[in-house]
Each structure stands twice: as C-alpha cells, then as structure tokens.
Amino acid sequence: MRDFTAKAMAGPRPVVLSGPSGAGKTTLLNKLLKEYDSVFGRSVSHTTRNPRPGEENGKDYHYVTREVMQTGIQKGDFVESAEFSGNMYGTSKAAVQDVQAKNLICVRVVDMQGVRSIKGTDLRPIYVSIQPPSIAVLEKRLRDRKTESEDDLQKRLKAAKVDMEFSKEPGIFDFLIINDNLEDAYGELKQALLEEITKFKEVNVSS
Ligand code: ADP
Ligand code: 5GP
C-alpha cells in the first residue's frame, strides 16, 4: 500500500554528517557516495586550511584565503560558517545548489558549530553523528593519518572531547554511530538513511 500522508509526500530530507576530526566521516561518506552515486551528493565546503596530499581543489574543498571567505560571508554567500582548529570552514549556497541541481540528496559535513547553525534554520535534515570508539582510538587514527602537525592534532583532540559530549546531548542527533568496525558502521549509516533512499527512489521512479 502506498503511503500518501504529508510526511511520506514530503520527499527525501537532506543529511548533516558531523563528529570529531578523525572519526571516519570522510571514509564513511566516500563509501556511501560510491554505492549511491545517483542518490547522494556532498556539498563541497570552503576552507582556509591547506590541502592535504591527494586532496583536490573543488572536489574535497574549495581552498580559499581568509579574505576571500570573509568577503563571501559578508555578501551572504554562505549558509553557515565556523572557525575550527585555527581555520575557517563554511558551506556556500552555491555548493548546496550544485548538489540540488543534479537532483541528489545533499549531504553536508559540518562541525558542531555547523550543526547548531543548521538547527536554527527550517532545513529539517537528518542529523548523523559519527563518533570514534574512544579518544585513544581517535588519537591513533589521527596520528596514523599523518595529515596534521602535532599542534593541530592537539587542537583536534581537544575539540573532539567537546564533540563527544555534544553528541550525547538529547535532541541533537537522530543517529549516533560508533565507527569501530568500518563495515558495521557503514551498515548503520545505510540503515539510518534507508528511509530517505527509499523516498528518493519512489519520487524518481514515479516522476
Ligand atoms: P574524518 O573525515 O572524520 O576526519 P577520516 O575518514 O579521514 O576521518 O578517518 C580518519 C582516519 O581513520 C583515516 O586514516 C581512515 O582511513 C581511518 N579510519 C576510518 N574509519 C576507520 C575504522 N573503522 N577503523 C580503522 N581506521 C579507520
Ligand atoms: P578537516 O580539516 O579535517 O577536513 O575538517 C575539520 C572539521 O571541519 C571537521 O569537523 C568538519 O566536519 C568541519 N567542516 C568541514 N566543512 C565544514 C563546513 O562547511 N562547515 C562547518 N561548520 N564545518 C565544516
């Protein structure tokens, strides 16, 4: 039986993915985008941090100077922005529109400040927090990734402790996924998004 209630007719909701640096957001999202490339698209954020080896401008982030980013924010080009570990990060309106223009469900990867900003809008996304099994495991993953200086790594660990507490606050996240075993965590992420995937397919098959 088809469900024609207002909730079912509303179409798929966008997704907000958050969690500490090193928790595995990029790894899990890349798996999702590979398996569901015709369903989900990631909005490409802007950042003032330097690209890591292998990262591409326009694909992983739009790498810009602080001046360019501040001018964009003043012009109202960003839906949200934040300062994280000494750098600016933000989601531009254009980045979201790019995904919507491809008729994909937009996934935004944002820090805690981004989550709080989006909570103040009428976007109504699915909020998913990806968390590490422990701070010790997180530290090991960040060290093994070898992408941050010791100073930046310490800043990220400090922010991670706050983020881990934030994720437990009631009413913030719809789903909390502990990324211990990668395949298990990916299975949980797919399960969390199953309703949106189903709605997306219904809308796109019937139209
Ligand atoms: P984030 O995007 O949240 O900063 P990443 O996806 O870059 O995190 O993951 C951080 C590091 O941990 C990467 O080197 C990644 O390969 C590794 N990693 C991610 N998930 C797991 C996991 N379940 N088990 C072991 N290592 C993992
Ligand atoms: P990284 O430098 O590891 O790529 O990202 C650092 C942090 O910035 C992560 O917590 C990530 O979620 C966050 N981040 C990435 N893009 C955005 C964005 O557009 N807005 C906000 N608020 N945070 C972002």
CSV table of C-alpha atoms in Angstrom, one decimal, residues 75-199:
chain,number,residue,atom,x,y,z
A,75,LYS,CA,28.0,39.1,0.9
A,76,GLY,CA,25.6,36.5,2.2
A,77,ASP,CA,27.1,33.7,0.0
A,78,PHE,CA,27.3,31.2,2.9
A,79,VAL,CA,24.5,29.2,4.6
A,80,GLU,CA,26.8,28.7,7.6
A,81,SER,CA,30.4,29.0,8.6
A,82,ALA,CA,32.7,28.2,11.6
A,83,GLU,CA,36.2,28.5,13.0
A,84,PHE,CA,37.8,25.1,13.6
A,85,SER,CA,41.3,24.4,14.7
A,86,GLY,CA,42.5,27.8,13.6
A,87,ASN,CA,40.9,27.7,10.2
A,88,MET,CA,37.6,28.8,8.7
A,89,TYR,CA,35.1,26.3,7.2
A,90,GLY,CA,31.8,27.0,5.6
A,91,THR,CA,29.0,25.8,3.3
A,92,SER,CA,28.2,28.2,0.5
A,93,LYS,CA,24.7,28.5,-1.0
A,94,ALA,CA,26.2,27.6,-4.4
A,95,ALA,CA,27.7,24.4,-3.0
A,96,VAL,CA,24.3,23.2,-1.9
A,97,GLN,CA,22.6,24.4,-5.2
A,98,ASP,CA,25.2,22.4,-7.2
A,99,VAL,CA,24.1,19.2,-5.5
A,100,GLN,CA,20.4,20.1,-5.8
A,101,ALA,CA,20.8,20.9,-9.5
A,102,LYS,CA,22.0,17.3,-10.0
A,103,ASN,CA,18.8,16.1,-8.3
A,104,LEU,CA,20.7,14.4,-5.5
A,105,ILE,CA,20.1,14.4,-1.7
A,106,CYS,CA,22.6,16.9,-0.3
A,107,VAL,CA,25.0,15.7,2.4
A,108,ARG,CA,26.8,18.4,4.4
A,109,VAL,CA,29.8,17.5,6.6
A,110,VAL,CA,30.0,20.1,9.3
A,111,ASP,CA,31.4,20.5,12.8
A,112,MET,CA,29.4,21.2,16.0
A,113,GLN,CA,29.0,24.9,15.2
A,114,GLY,CA,27.6,24.0,11.8
A,115,VAL,CA,25.1,21.6,13.5
A,116,ARG,CA,24.0,24.4,15.8
A,117,SER,CA,23.6,26.9,12.9
A,118,ILE,CA,21.6,24.5,10.8
A,119,LYS,CA,19.4,23.7,13.8
A,120,GLY,CA,18.3,27.4,13.6
A,121,THR,CA,17.1,27.0,10.1
A,122,ASP,CA,14.0,25.3,8.6
A,123,LEU,CA,16.1,22.8,6.7
A,124,ARG,CA,14.9,19.8,8.8
A,125,PRO,CA,17.8,17.4,7.8
A,126,ILE,CA,18.6,14.0,9.2
A,127,TYR,CA,21.4,14.7,11.7
A,128,VAL,CA,24.0,11.9,12.0
A,129,SER,CA,26.9,11.9,14.4
A,130,ILE,CA,29.9,9.7,13.7
A,131,GLN,CA,31.9,9.0,16.8
A,132,PRO,CA,35.1,7.0,17.5
A,133,PRO,CA,35.1,4.1,20.0
A,134,SER,CA,37.3,6.1,22.3
A,135,ILE,CA,39.6,9.2,22.4
A,136,ALA,CA,42.6,6.8,22.4
A,137,VAL,CA,41.5,5.2,19.2
A,138,LEU,CA,40.8,8.6,17.7
A,139,GLU,CA,44.3,9.8,18.5
A,140,LYS,CA,45.8,6.7,16.9
A,141,ARG,CA,43.8,7.2,13.7
A,142,LEU,CA,44.7,10.8,13.5
A,143,ARG,CA,48.4,10.0,14.1
A,144,ASP,CA,48.3,7.2,11.6
A,145,ARG,CA,46.7,9.5,9.0
A,146,LYS,CA,49.8,11.7,9.3
A,147,THR,CA,48.0,14.8,8.0
A,148,GLU,CA,48.3,17.2,10.9
A,149,SER,CA,51.1,18.9,12.8
A,150,GLU,CA,51.4,18.0,16.5
A,151,ASP,CA,50.0,21.4,17.4
A,152,ASP,CA,46.9,20.9,15.1
A,153,LEU,CA,46.5,17.3,16.3
A,154,GLN,CA,46.3,18.5,19.9
A,155,LYS,CA,43.7,21.2,18.9
A,156,ARG,CA,41.6,18.5,17.2
A,157,LEU,CA,41.8,16.1,20.2
A,158,LYS,CA,40.6,19.0,22.4
A,159,ALA,CA,37.7,19.7,20.1
A,160,ALA,CA,37.0,16.0,19.9
A,161,LYS,CA,36.4,15.7,23.6
A,162,VAL,CA,33.8,18.5,23.4
A,163,ASP,CA,32.3,16.9,20.3
A,164,MET,CA,32.0,13.5,22.0
A,165,GLU,CA,30.0,15.1,24.9
A,166,PHE,CA,27.9,17.2,22.5
A,167,SER,CA,26.9,14.1,20.6
A,168,LYS,CA,25.2,12.7,23.7
A,169,GLU,CA,23.0,15.8,24.2
A,170,PRO,CA,19.4,14.8,23.8
A,171,GLY,CA,17.5,16.0,20.8
A,172,ILE,CA,20.5,17.0,18.7
A,173,PHE,CA,21.3,13.9,16.6
A,174,ASP,CA,18.8,11.5,15.0
A,175,PHE,CA,21.5,8.8,14.8
A,176,LEU,CA,24.7,8.2,16.7
A,177,ILE,CA,27.1,5.8,15.0
A,178,ILE,CA,30.2,4.5,16.7
A,179,ASN,CA,32.8,3.8,14.0
A,180,ASP,CA,34.7,0.9,15.5
A,181,ASN,CA,34.5,-1.7,12.8
A,182,LEU,CA,34.2,0.1,9.5
A,183,GLU,CA,31.8,-2.3,7.7
A,184,ASP,CA,29.5,-2.3,10.8
A,185,ALA,CA,29.5,1.5,11.0
A,186,TYR,CA,28.8,1.7,7.2
A,187,GLY,CA,25.9,-0.7,7.6
A,188,GLU,CA,24.5,1.5,10.4
A,189,LEU,CA,24.8,4.6,8.2
A,190,LYS,CA,22.9,3.0,5.4
A,191,GLN,CA,20.3,1.8,7.8
A,192,ALA,CA,20.0,5.4,9.2
A,193,LEU,CA,19.4,6.7,5.7
A,194,LEU,CA,17.3,3.9,4.4
A,195,GLU,CA,14.0,5.8,4.6
A,196,GLU,CA,15.5,8.7,2.6
A,197,ILE,CA,17.0,6.3,0.0
A,198,THR,CA,13.5,4.7,-0.3
A,199,LYS,CA,11.7,8.0,-0.6
